[in-house]
PDB file of C-alpha atoms in Angstrom:
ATOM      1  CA  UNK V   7       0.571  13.735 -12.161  1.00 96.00           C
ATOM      2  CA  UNK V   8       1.643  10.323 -12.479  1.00 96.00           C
ATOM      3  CA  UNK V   9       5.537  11.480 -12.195  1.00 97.00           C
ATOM      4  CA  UNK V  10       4.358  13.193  -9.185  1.00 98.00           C
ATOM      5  CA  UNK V  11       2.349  10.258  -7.257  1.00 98.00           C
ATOM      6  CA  UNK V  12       5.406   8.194  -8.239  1.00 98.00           C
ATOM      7  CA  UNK V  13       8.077   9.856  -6.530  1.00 98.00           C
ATOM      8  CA  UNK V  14       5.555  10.372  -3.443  1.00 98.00           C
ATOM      9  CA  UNK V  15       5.233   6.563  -3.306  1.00 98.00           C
ATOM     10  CA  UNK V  16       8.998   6.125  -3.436  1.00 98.00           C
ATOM     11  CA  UNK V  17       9.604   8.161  -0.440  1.00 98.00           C
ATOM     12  CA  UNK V  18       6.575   6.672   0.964  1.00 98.00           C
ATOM     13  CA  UNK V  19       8.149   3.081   0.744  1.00 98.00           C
ATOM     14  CA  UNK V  20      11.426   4.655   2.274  1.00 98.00           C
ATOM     15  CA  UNK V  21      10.104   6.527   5.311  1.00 98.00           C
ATOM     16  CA  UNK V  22       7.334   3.385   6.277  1.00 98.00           C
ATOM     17  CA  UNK V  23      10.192   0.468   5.789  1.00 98.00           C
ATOM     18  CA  UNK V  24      13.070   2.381   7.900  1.00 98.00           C
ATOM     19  CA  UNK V  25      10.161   2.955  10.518  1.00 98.00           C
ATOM     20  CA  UNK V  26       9.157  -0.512  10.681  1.00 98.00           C
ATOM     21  CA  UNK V  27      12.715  -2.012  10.796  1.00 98.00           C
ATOM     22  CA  UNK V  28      13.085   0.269  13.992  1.00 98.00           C
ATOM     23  CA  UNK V  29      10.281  -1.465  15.547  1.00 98.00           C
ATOM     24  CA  UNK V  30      10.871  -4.825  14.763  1.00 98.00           C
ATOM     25  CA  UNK V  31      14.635  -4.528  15.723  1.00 97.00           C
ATOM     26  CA  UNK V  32      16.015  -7.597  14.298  1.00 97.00           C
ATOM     27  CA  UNK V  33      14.663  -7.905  10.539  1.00 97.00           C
ATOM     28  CA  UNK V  34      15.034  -5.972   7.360  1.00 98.00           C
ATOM     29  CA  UNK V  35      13.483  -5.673   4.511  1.00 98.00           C
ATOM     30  CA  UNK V  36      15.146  -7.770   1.728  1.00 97.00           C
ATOM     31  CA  UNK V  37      14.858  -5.356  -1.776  1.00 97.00           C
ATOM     32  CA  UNK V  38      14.011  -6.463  -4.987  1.00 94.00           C
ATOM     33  CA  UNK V  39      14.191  -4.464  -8.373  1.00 96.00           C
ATOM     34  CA  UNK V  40      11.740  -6.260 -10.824  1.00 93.00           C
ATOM     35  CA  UNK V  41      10.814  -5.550 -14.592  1.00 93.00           C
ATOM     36  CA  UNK V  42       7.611  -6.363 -16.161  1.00 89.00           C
ATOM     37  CA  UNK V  43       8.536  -7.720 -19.699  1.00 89.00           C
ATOM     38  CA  UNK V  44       5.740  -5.420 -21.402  1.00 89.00           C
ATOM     39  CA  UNK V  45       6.753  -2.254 -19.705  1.00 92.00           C
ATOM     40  CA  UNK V  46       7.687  -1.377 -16.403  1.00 94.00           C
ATOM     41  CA  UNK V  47       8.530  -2.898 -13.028  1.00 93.00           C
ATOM     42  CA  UNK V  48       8.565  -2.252  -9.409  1.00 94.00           C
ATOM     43  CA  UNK V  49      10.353  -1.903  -5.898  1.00 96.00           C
ATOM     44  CA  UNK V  50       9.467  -4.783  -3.761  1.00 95.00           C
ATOM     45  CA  UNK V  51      10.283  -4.869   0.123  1.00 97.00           C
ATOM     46  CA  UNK V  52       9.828  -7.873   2.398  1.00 96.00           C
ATOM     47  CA  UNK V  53      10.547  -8.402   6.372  1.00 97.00           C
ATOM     48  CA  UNK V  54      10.253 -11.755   7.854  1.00 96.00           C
ATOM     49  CA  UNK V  55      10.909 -13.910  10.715  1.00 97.00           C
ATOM     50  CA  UNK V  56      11.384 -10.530  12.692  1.00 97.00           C
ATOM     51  CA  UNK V  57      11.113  -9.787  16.623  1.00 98.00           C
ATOM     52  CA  UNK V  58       7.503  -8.288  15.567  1.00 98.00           C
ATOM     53  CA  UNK V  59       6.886  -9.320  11.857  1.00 98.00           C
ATOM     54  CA  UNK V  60       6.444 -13.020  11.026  1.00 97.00           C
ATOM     55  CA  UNK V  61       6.354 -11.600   7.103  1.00 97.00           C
ATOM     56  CA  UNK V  62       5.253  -8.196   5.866  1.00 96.00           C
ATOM     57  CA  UNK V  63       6.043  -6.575   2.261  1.00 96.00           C
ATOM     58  CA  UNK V  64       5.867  -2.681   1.559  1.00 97.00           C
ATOM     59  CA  UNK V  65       6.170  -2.588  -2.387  1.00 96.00           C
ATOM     60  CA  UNK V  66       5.697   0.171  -4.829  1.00 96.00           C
ATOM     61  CA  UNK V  67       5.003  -0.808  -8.901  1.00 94.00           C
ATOM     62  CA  UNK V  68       4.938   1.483 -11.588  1.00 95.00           C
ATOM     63  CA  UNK V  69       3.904  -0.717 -15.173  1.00 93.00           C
ATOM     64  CA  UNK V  70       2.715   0.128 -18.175  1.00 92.00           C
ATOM     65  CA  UNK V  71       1.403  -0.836 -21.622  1.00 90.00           C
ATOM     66  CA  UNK V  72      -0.977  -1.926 -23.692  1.00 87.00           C
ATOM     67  CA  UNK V  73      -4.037  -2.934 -21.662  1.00 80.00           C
ATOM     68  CA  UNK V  74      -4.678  -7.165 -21.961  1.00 75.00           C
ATOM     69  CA  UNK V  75      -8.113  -8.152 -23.250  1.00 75.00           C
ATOM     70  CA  UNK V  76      -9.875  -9.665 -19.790  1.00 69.00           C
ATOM     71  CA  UNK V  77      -8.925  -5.707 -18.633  1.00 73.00           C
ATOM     72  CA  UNK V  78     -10.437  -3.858 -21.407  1.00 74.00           C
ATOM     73  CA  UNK V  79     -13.378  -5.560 -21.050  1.00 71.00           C
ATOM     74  CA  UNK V  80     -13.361  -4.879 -17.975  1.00 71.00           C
ATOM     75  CA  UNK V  81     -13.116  -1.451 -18.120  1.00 71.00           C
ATOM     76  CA  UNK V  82     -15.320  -1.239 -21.161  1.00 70.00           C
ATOM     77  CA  UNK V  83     -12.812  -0.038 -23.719  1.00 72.00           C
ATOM     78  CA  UNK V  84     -11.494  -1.164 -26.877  1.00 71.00           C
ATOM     79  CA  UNK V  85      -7.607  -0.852 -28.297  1.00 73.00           C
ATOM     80  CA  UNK V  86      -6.219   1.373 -24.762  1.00 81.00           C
ATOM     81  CA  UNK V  87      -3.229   1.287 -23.390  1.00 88.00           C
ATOM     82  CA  UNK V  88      -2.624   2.513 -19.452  1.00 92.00           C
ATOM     83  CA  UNK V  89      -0.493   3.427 -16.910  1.00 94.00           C
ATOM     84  CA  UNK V  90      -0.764   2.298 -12.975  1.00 94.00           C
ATOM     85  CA  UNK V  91       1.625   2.998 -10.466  1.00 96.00           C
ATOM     86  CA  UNK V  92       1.205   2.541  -6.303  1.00 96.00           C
ATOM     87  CA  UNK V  93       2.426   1.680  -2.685  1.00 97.00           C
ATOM     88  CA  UNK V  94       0.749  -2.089  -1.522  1.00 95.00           C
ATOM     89  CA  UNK V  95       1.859  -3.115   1.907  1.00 97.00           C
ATOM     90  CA  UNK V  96       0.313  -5.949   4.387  1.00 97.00           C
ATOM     91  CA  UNK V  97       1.922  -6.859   7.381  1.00 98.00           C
ATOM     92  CA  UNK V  98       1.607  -9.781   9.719  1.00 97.00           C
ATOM     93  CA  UNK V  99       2.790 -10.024  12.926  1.00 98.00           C
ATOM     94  CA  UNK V 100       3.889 -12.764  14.956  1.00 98.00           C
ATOM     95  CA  UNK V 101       1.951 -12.005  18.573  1.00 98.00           C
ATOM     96  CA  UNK V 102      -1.600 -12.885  17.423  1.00 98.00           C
ATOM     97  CA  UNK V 103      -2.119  -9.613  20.030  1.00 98.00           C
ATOM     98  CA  UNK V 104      -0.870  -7.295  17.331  1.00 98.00           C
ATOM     99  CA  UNK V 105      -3.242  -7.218  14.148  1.00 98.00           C
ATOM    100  CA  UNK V 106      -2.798  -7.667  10.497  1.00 98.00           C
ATOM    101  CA  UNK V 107      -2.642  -4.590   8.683  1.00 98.00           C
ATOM    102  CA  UNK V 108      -3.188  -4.067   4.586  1.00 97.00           C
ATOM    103  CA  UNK V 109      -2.758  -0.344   2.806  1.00 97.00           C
ATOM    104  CA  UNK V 110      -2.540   0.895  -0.954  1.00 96.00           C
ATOM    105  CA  UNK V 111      -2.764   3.861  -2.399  1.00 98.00           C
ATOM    106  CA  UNK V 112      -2.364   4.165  -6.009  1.00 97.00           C
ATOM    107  CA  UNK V 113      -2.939   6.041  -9.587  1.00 97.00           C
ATOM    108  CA  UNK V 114      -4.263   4.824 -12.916  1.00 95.00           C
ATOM    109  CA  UNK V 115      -4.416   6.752 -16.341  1.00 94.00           C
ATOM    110  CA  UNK V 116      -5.983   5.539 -19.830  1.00 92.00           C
ATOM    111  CA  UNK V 117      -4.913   6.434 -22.769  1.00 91.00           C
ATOM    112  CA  UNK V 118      -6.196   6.666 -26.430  1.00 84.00           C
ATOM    113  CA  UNK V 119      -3.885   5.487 -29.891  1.00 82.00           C
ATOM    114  CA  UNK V 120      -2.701   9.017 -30.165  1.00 84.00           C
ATOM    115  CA  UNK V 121      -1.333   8.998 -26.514  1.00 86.00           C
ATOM    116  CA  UNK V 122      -3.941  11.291 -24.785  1.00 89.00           C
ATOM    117  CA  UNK V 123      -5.215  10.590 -21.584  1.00 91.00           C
ATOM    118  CA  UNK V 124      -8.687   9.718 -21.842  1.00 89.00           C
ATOM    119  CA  UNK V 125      -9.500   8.905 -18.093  1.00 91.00           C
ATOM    120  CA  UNK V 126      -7.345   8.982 -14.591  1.00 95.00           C
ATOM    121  CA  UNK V 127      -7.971   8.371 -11.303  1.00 96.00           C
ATOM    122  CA  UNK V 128      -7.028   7.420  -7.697  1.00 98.00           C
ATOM    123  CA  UNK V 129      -7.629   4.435  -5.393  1.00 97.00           C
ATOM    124  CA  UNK V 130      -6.467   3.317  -1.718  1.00 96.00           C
ATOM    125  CA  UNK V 131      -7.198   2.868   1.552  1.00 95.00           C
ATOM    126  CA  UNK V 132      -6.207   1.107   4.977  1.00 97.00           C
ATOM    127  CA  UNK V 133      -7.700  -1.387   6.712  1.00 98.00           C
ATOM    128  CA  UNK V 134      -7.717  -3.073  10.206  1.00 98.00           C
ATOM    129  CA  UNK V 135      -7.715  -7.152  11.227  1.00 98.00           C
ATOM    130  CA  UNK V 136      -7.242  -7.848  14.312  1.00 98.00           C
ATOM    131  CA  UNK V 137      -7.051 -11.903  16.038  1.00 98.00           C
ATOM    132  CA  UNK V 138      -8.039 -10.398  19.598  1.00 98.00           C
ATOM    133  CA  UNK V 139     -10.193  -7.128  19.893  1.00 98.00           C
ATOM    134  CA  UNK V 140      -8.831  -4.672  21.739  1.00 98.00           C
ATOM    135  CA  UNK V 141     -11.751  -1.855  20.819  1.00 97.00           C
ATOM    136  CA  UNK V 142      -9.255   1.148  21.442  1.00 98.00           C
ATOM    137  CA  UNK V 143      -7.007   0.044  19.150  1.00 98.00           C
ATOM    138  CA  UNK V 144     -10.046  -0.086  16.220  1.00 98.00           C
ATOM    139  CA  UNK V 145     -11.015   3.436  17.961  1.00 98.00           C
ATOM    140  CA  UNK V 146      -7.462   4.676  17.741  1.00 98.00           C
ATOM    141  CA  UNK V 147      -6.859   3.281  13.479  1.00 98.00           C
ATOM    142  CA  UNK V 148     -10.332   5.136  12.787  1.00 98.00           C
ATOM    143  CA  UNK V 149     -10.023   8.445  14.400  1.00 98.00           C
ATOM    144  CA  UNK V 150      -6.778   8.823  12.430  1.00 98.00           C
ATOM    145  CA  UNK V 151      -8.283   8.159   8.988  1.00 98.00           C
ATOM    146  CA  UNK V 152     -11.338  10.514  10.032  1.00 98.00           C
ATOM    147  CA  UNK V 153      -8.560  12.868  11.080  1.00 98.00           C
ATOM    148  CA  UNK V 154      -6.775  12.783   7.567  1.00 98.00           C
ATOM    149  CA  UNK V 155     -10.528  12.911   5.351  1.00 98.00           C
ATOM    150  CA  UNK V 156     -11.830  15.844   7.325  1.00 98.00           C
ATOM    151  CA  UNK V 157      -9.281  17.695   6.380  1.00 98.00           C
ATOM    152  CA  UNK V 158     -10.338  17.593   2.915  1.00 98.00           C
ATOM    153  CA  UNK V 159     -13.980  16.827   3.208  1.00 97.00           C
ATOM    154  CA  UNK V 160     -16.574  16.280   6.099  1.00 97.00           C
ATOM    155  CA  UNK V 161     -18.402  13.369   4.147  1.00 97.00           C
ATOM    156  CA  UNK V 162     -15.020  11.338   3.304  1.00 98.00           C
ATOM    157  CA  UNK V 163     -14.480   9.886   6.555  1.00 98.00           C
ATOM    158  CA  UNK V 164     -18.553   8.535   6.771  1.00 98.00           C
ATOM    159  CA  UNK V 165     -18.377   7.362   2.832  1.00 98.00           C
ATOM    160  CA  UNK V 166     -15.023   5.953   2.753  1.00 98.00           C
ATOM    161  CA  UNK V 167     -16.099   4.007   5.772  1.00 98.00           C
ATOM    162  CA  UNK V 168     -19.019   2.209   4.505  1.00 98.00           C
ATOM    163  CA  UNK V 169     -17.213   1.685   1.247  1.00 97.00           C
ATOM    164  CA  UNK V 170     -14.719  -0.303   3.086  1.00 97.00           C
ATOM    165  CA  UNK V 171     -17.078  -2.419   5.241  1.00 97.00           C
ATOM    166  CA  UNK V 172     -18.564  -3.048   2.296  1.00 96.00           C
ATOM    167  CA  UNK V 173     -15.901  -4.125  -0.075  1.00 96.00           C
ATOM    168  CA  UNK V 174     -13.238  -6.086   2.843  1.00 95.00           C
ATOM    169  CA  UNK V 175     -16.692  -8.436   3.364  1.00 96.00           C
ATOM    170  CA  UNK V 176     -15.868 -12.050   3.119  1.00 94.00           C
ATOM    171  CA  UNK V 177     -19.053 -13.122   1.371  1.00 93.00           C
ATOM    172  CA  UNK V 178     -19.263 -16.701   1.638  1.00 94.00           C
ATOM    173  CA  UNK V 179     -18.440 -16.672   4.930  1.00 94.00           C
ATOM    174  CA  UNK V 180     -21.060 -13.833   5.669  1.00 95.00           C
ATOM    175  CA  UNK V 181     -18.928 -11.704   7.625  1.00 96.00           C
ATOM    176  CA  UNK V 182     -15.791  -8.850   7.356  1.00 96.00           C
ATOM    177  CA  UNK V 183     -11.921  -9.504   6.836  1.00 95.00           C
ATOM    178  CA  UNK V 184     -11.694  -6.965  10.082  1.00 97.00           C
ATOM    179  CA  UNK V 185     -12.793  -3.929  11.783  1.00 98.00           C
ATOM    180  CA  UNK V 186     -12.090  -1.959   8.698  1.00 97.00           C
ATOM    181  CA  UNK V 187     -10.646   1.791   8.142  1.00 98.00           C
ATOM    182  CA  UNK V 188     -11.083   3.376   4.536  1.00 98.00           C
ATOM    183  CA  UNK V 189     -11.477   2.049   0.951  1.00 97.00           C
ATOM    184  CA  UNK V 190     -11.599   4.322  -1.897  1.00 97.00           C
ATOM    185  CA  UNK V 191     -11.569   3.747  -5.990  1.00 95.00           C
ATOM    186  CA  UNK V 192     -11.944   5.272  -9.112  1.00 95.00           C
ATOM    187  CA  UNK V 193     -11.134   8.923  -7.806  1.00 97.00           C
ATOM    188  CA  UNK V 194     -11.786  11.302 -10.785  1.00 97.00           C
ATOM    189  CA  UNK V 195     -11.823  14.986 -11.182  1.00 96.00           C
ATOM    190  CA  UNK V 196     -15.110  16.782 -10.900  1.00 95.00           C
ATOM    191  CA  UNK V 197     -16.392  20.392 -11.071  1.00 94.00           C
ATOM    192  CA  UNK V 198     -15.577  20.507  -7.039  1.00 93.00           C
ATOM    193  CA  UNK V 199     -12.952  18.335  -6.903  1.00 95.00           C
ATOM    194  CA  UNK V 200      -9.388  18.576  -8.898  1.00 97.00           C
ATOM    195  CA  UNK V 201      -6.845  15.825  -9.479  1.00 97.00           C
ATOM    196  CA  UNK V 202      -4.731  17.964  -7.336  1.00 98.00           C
ATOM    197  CA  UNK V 203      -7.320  17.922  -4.566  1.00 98.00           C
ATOM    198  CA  UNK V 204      -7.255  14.225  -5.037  1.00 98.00           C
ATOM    199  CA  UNK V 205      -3.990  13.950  -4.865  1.00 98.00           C
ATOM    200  CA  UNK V 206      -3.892  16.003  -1.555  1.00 98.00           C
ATOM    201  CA  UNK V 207      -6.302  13.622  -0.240  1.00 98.00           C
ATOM    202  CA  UNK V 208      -4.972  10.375  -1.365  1.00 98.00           C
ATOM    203  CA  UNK V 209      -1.583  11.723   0.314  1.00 98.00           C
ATOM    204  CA  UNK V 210      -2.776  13.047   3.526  1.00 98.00           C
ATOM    205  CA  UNK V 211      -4.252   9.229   4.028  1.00 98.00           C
ATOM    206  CA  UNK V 212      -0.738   7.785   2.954  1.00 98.00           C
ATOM    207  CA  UNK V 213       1.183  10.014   5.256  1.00 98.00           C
ATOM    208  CA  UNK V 214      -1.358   9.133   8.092  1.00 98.00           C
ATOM    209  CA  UNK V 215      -0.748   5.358   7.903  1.00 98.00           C
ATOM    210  CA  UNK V 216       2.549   5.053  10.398  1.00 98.00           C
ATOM    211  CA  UNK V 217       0.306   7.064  12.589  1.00 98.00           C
ATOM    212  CA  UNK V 218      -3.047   5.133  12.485  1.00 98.00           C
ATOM    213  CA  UNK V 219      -0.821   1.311  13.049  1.00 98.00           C
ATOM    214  CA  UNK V 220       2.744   1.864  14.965  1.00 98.00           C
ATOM    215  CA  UNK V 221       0.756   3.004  18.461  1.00 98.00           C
ATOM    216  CA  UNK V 222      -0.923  -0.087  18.053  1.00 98.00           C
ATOM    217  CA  UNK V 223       2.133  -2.145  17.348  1.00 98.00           C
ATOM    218  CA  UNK V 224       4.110  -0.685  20.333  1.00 98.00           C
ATOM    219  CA  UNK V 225       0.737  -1.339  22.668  1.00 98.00           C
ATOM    220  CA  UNK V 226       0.948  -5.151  21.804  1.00 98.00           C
ATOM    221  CA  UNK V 227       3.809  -6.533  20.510  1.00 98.00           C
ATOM    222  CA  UNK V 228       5.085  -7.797  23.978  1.00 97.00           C
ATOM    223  CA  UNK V 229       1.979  -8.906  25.281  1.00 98.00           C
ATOM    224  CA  UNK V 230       1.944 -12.577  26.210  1.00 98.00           C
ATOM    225  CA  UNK V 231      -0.009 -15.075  24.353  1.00 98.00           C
ATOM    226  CA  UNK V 232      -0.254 -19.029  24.373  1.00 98.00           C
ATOM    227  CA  UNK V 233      -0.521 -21.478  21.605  1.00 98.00           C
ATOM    228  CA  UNK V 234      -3.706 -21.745  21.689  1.00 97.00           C
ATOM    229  CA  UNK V 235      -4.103 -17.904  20.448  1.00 98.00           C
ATOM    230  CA  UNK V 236      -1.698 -18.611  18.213  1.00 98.00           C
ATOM    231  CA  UNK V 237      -3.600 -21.643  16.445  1.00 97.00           C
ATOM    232  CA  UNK V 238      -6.903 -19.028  16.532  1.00 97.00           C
ATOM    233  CA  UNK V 239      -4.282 -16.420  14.786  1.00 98.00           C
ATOM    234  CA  UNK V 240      -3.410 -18.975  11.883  1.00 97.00           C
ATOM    235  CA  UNK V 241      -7.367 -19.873  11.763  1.00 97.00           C
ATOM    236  CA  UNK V 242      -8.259 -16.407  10.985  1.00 97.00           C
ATOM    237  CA  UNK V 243      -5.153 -15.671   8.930  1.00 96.00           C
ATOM    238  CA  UNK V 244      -6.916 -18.434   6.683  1.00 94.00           C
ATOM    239  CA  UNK V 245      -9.772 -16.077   6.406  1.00 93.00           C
ATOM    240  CA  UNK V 246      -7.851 -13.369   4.944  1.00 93.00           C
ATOM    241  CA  UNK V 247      -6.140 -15.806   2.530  1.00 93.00           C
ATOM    242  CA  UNK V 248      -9.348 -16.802   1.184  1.00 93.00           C
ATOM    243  CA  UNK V 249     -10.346 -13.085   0.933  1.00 92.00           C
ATOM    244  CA  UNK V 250      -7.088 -12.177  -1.181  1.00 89.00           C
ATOM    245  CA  UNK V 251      -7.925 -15.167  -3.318  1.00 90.00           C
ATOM    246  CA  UNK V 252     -11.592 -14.969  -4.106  1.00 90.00           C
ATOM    247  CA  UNK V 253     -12.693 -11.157  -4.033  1.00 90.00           C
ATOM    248  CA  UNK V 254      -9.615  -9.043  -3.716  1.00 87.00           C
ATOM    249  CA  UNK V 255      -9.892  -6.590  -6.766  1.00 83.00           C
ATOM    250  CA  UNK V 256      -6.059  -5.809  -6.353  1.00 80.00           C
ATOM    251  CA  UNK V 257      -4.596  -9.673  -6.511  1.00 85.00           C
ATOM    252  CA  UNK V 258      -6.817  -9.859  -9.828  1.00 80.00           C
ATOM    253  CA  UNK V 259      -5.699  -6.918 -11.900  1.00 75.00           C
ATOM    254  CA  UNK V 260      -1.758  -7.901 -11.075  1.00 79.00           C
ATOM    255  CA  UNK V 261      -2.680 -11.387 -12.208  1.00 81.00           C
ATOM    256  CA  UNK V 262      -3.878 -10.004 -15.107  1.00 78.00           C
ATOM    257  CA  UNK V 263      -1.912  -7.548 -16.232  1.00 73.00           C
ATOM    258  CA  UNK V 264       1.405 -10.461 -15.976  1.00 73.00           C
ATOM    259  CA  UNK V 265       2.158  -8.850 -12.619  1.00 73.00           C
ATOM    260  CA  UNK V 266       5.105 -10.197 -10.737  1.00 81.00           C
ATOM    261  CA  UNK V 267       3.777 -13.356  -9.099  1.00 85.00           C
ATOM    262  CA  UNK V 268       5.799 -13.231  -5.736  1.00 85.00           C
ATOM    263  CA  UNK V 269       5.035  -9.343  -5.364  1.00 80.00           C
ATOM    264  CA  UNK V 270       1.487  -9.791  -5.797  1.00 82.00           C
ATOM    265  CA  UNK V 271       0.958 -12.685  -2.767  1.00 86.00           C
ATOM    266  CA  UNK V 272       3.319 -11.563  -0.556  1.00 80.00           C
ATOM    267  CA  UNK V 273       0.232 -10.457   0.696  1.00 83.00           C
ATOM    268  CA  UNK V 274      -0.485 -14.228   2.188  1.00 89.00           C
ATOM    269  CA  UNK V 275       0.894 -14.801   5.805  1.00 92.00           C
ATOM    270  CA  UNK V 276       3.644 -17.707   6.145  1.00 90.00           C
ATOM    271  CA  UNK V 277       1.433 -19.814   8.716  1.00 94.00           C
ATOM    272  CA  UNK V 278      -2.286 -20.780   8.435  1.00 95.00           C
ATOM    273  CA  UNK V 279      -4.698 -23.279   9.368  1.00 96.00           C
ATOM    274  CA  UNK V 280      -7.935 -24.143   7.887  1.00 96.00           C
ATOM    275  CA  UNK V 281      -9.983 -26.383  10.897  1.00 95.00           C
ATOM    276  CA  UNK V 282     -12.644 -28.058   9.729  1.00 95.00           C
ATOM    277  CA  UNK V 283     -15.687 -26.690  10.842  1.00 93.00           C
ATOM    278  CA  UNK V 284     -14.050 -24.814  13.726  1.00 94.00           C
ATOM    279  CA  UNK V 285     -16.239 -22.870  16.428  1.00 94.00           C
ATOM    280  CA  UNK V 286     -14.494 -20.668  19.137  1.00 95.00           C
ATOM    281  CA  UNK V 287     -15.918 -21.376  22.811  1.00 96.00           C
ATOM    282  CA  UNK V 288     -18.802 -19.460  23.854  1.00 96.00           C
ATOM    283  CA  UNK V 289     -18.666 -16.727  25.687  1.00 97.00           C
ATOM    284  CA  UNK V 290     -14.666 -16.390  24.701  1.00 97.00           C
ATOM    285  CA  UNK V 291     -12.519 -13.780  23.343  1.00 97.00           C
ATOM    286  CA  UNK V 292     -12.185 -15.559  20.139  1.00 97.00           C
ATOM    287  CA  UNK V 293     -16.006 -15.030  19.623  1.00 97.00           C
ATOM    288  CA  UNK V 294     -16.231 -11.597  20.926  1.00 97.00           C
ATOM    289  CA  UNK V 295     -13.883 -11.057  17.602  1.00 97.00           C
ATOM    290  CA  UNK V 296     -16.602 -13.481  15.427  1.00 96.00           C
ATOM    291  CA  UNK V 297     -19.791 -11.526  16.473  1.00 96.00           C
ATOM    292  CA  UNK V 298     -18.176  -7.713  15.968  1.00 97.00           C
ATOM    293  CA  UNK V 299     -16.863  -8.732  12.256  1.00 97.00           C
ATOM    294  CA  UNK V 300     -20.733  -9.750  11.808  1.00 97.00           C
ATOM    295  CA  UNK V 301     -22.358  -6.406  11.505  1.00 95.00           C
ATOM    296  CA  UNK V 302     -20.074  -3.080  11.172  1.00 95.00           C
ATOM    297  CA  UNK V 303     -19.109  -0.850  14.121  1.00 96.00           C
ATOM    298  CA  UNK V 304     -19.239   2.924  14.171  1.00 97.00           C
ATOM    299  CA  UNK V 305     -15.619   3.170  15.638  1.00 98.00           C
ATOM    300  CA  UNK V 306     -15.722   6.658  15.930  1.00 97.00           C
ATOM    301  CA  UNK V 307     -19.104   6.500  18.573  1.00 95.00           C
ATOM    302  CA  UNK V 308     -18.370   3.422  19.890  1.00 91.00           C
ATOM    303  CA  UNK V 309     -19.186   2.679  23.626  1.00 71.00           C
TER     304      UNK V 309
END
């Protein structure tokens, strides 16, 4: 399985880079081949100062090992060594009209001292943050990720959801990174459910990324926008900074595991603010965008 996922998230990386290269139509992605001194490395891929991307990275890791202490605590394990291998990208755009986007999909096995797998499973997701709220757009990114879960199960979609609303939630600032899309973790086989069935499932989401953001991308990218959206853009980019920094599961497990440093915050956008204290006007666009990301929307009914 984990040869398998592998090789899907290398051709992943290939097809969702040459596609976003063709959008932006002045950048490429810069390549770099990276080894992780206690086993393993990765594929790292990252546009910026584009037509469309400010910065964006689309990287793939595959490491391995002996699992460090602050992890098998973590996980509630003693002497273990592991396996993890998957496809992070997050990319920001430079019209504040275009949003942020942030996907991963990814596999993790355990093993004991005899070199048995003791537990495996999948993760991912997608997720949505938009500067300005354009509520087709958010309609458009969650019909394709119900799209891709119903064909596997007519619950994903509705649990995935709320998983996702509740995990991208900025808790000391009481309110969500964005309008959200799927989250999913610790994927495991069941009586009903097969690693291969998860692995159907984890790649029908992956191969329905391109289609749930480029629409979007093409809808936006020349719309005009002053500085003033631009400063609100680099005010909200701090929010996802702060997000990455304090809660993000993902940031903390590469930082952990000795992780390549610039692989794992390429995440962070190249331009942000942090205003003291800063209030949009009422009545605004800027707080239209504040007073969605307080409570969760049902996308999929919305009116």
């Amino acid at each position: 399985m984990k040869d398998k996922f592998y090789n899907y998230i290398l051709e992943l990386q290939d097809t969702i880079t040459s596609k976003l290269e063709e959008i932006d139509g002045k950048a490429t992605f810069q390549q770099d081949i990276w080894e992780r001194p206690e086993g393993g490395g990765g594929r790292t891929r990252v546009i910026e100062n584009g037509n469309v991307f400010e910065k964006g990275g689309v990287n793939i890791s595959a490491v391995h090992g002996e699992l460090p202490e602050s992890m098998r605590q973590y996980f509630g394990v003693t002497d273990a060594n592991f396996f993890a291998c998957g496809l992070s990208l997050v990319l920001h755009p430079k019209n504040p009209m275009v949003p942020t986007v942030h996907a991963n999909w990814r596999y993790f096995e355990l093993y004991d001292q005899n070199g048995n797998i003791v537990d495996s499973w999948f993760g991912g997701g997608q997720d949505l943050t938009p500067y300005y709220l354009f509520e087709e757009d958010a309609i458009h990114f969650h019909q394709v990720c119900k799209t891709a879960c119903d064909k596997h199960h007519p619950e994903y979609y509705d649990f995935y959801k709320k998983k996702c609303d509740s995990y991208f939630w900025n808790a000391h600032r009481n309110e969500a990174r964005g309008v959200g899309g799927l989250f999913f973790d610790y994927c495991k086989s069941t009586d009903t459910f097969s690693m291969e069935d998860w692995y159907a499932f984890v790649t029908e989401v992956g191969n329905s990324f391109l289609e749930s953001y480029v629409p979007i991308v093409e809808k936006r990218k020349e719309l005009t926008y002053t500085e003033a959206q631009r400063t609100w853009q680099e005010i909200r980019r701090g929010r996802y900074v702060e997000f990455n920094l304090v809660h993000d599961k993902g940031t903390l497990f590469g930082l952990k595991t000795n992780g390549r440093i610039e692989s794992i915050l390429m995440s962070l956008p190249p331009h942000v603010q942090w205003v003291y204290d800063h209030h949009p006007e009422e009545g605004s666009e800027e707080e239209k965008l504040l007073n969605v990301l307080k409570d969760p929307v049902d996308w999929i009914n919305f009116s």
